[in-house]
mmCIF file of C-alpha atoms in Angstrom:
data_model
loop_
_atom_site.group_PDB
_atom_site.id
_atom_site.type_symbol
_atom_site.label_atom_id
_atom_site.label_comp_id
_atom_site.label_asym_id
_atom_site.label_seq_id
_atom_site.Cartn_x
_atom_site.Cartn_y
_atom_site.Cartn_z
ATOM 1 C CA UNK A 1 -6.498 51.633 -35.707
ATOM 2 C CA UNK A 2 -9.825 52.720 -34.594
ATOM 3 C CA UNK A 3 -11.825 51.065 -31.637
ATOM 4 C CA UNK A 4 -15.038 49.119 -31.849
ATOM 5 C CA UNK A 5 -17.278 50.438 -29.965
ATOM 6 C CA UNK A 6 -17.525 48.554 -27.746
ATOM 7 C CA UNK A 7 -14.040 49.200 -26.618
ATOM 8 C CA UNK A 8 -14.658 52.646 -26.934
ATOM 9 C CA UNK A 9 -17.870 52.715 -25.032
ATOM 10 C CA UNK A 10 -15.520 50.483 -22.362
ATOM 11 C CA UNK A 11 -12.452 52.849 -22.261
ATOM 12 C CA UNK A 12 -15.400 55.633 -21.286
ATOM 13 C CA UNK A 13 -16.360 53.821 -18.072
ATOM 14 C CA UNK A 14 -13.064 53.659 -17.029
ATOM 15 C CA UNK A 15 -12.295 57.259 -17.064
ATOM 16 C CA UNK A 16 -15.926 57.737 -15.669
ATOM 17 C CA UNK A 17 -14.521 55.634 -12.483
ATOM 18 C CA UNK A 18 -11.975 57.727 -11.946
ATOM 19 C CA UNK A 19 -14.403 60.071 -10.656
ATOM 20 C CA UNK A 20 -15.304 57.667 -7.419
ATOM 21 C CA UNK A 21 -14.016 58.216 -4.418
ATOM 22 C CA UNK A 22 -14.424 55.019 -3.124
ATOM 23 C CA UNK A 23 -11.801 53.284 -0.847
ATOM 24 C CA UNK A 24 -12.985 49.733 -2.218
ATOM 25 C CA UNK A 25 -13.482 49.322 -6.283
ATOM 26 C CA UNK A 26 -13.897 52.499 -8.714
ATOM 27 C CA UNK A 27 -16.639 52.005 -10.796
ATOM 28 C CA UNK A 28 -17.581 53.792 -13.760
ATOM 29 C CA UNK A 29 -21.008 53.288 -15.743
ATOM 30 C CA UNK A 30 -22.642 54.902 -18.841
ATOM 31 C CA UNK A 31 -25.770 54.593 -20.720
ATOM 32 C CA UNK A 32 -26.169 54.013 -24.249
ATOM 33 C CA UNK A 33 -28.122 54.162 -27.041
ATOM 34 C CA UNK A 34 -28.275 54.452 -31.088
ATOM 35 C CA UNK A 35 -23.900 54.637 -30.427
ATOM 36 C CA UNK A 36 -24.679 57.740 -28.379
ATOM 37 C CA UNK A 37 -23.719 57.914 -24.441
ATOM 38 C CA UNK A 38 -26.759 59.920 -22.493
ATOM 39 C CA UNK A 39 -25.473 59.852 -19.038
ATOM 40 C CA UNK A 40 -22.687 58.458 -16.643
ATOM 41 C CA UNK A 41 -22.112 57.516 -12.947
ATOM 42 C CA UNK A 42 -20.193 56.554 -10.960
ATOM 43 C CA UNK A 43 -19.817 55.040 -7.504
ATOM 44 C CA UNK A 44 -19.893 57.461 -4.662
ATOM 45 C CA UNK A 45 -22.527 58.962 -1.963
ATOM 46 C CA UNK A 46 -25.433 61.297 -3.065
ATOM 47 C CA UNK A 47 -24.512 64.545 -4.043
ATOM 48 C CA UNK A 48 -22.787 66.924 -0.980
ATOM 49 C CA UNK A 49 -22.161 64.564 1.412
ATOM 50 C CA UNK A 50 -19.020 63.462 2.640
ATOM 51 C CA UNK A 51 -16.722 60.999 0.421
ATOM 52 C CA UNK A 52 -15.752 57.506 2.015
ATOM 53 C CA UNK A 53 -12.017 59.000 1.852
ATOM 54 C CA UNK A 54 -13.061 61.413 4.361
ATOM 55 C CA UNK A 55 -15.592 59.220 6.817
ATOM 56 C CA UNK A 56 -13.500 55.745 5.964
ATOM 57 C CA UNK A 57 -15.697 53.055 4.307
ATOM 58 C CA UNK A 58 -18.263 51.549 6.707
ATOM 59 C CA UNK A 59 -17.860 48.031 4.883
ATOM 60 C CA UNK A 60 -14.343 47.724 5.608
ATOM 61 C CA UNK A 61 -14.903 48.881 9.273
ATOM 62 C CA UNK A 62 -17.492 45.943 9.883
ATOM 63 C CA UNK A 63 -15.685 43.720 7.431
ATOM 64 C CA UNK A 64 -18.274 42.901 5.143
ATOM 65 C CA UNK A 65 -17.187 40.672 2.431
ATOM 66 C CA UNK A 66 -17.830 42.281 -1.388
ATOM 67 C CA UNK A 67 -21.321 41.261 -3.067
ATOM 68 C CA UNK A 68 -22.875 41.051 0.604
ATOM 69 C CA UNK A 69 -25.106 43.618 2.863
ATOM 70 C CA UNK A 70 -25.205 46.429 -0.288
ATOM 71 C CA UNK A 71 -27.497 48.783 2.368
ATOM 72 C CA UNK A 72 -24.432 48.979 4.416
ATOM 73 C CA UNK A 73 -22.602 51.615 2.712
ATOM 74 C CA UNK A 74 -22.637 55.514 1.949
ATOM 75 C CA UNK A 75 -21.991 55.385 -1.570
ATOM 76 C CA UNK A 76 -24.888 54.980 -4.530
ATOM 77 C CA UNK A 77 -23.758 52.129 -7.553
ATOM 78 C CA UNK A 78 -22.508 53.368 -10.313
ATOM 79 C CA UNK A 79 -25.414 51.723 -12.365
ATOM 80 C CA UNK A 80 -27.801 53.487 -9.710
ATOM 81 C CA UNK A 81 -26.335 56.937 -10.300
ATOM 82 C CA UNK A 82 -26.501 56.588 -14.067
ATOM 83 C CA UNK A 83 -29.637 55.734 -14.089
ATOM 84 C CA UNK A 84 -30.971 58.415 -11.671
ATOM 85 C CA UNK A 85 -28.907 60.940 -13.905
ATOM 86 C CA UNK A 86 -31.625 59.742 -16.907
ATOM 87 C CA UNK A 87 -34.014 60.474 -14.411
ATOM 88 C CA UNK A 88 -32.933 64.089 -13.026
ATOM 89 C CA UNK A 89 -32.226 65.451 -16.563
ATOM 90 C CA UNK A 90 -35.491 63.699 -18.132
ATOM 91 C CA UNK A 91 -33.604 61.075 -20.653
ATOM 92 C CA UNK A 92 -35.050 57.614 -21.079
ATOM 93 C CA UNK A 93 -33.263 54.752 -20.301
ATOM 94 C CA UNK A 94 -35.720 51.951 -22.156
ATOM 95 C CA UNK A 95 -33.775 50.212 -24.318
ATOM 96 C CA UNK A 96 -30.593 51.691 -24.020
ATOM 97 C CA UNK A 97 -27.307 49.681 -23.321
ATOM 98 C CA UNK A 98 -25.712 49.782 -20.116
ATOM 99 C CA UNK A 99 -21.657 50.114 -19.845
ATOM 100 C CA UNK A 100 -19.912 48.848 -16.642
ATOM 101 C CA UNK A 101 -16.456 48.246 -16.041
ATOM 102 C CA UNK A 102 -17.860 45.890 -13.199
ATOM 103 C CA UNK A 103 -20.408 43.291 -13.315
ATOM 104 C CA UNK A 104 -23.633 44.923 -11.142
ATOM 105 C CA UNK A 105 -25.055 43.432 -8.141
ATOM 106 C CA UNK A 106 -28.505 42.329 -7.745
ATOM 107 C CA UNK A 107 -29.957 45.053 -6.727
ATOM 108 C CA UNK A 108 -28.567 47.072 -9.663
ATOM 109 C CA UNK A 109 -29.475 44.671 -12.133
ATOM 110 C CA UNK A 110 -33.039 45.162 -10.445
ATOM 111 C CA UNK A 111 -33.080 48.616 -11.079
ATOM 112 C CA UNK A 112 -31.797 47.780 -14.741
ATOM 113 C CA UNK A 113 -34.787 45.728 -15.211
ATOM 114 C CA UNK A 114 -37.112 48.236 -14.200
ATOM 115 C CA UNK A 115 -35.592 51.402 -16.069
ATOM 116 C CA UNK A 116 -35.962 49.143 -19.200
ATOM 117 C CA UNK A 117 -32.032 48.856 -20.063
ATOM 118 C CA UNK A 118 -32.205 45.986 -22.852
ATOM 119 C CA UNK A 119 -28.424 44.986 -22.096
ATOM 120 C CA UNK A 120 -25.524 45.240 -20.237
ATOM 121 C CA UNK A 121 -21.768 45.245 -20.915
ATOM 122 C CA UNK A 122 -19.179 44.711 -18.315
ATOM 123 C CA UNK A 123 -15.160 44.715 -17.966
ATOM 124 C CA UNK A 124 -15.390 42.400 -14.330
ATOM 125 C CA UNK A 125 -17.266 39.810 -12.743
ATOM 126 C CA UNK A 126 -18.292 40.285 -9.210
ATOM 127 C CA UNK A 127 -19.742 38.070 -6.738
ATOM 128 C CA UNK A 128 -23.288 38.226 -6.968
ATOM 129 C CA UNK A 129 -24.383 35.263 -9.137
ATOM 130 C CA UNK A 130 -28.065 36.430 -8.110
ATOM 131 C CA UNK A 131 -27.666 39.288 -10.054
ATOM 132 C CA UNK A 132 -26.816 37.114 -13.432
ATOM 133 C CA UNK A 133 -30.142 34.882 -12.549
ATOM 134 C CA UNK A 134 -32.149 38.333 -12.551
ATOM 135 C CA UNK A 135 -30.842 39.750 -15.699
ATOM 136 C CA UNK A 136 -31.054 36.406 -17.832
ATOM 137 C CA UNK A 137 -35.020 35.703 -16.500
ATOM 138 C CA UNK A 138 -36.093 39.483 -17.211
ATOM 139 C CA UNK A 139 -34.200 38.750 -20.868
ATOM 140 C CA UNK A 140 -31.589 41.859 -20.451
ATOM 141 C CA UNK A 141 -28.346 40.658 -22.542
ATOM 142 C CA UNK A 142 -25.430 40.547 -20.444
ATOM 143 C CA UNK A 143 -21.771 40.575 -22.065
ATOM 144 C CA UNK A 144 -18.293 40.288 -20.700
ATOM 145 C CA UNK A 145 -15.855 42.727 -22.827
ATOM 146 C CA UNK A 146 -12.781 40.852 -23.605
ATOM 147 C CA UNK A 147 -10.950 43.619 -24.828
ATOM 148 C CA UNK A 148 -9.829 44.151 -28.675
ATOM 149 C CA UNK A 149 -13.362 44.057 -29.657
ATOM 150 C CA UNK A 150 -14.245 40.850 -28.435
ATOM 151 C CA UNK A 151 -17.357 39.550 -26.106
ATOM 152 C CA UNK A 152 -17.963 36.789 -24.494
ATOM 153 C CA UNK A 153 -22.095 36.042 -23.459
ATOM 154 C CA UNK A 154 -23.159 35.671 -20.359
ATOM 155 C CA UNK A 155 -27.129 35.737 -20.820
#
């Protein structure tokens, strides 16, 4: 049987994610638009620097609980680096539709609002209610994917 798509679109992050190195949560994100990915990202630090699997992650060491003190870590979001992706190869991200296999923090779903995404779907929630408020006032669509095709609204 073939997939909607948004379970196809959500069976991309996933394999996207694989590509983190990150000791924590793999994340996987893409960018969408007219049923046509433009760029991915995942979580991990900026381009040739040193993985958290090779420094250990920061976060753990000073025990800082998820969806608190983002700044305190090497790695970029996976919604960050798909977004600066748009950027570095000159595709725009206004209006597009942002995959996530994780919900994205606030300041992700800043960045979202500012790079003109029109709506987000994620596999997981994460701790950041903040980041729902933000999304819903700026009027970015936010879905849960419930597998088999299904969604449940958020915003």
């Amino acid at each position: 049987m073939r997939p909607s798509w948004d379970t196809y679109f959500m069976e991309i992050t996933e394999i996207v994610a694989t590509r983190s190195t990150c000791l924590r949560r793999k994340i996987g994100a893409i960018l969408v638009k007219d049923k046509r990915i433009l760029a991915t990202g995942y979580n991990g630090p900026p381009s040739g620097m040193k993985h958290c699997n090779e420094t250990n992650c920061l976060r753990d060491e000073l025990q800082v609980p998820s969806g608190e003190r983002h700044e305190l870590c090497r790695g970029l979001h996976a919604e960050q680096n798909v977004i600066i992706q748009g950027a570095l190869y000159g595709i725009s991200t206004l209006d597009t539709i942002l995959y996530s296999n994780y919900q994205p923090c606030s300041l992700c779903s800043k960045m979202i609002i500012n790079a003109g995404i029109k709506g987000v779907i994620i596999k997981n929630k994460y701790p950041d209610p903040l980041a729902l408020e933000l999304l819903k006032e700026a009027g970015v669509t936010v879905k849960v994917w419930k597998g088999d095709g299904k969604v449940e609204w958020i915003t």
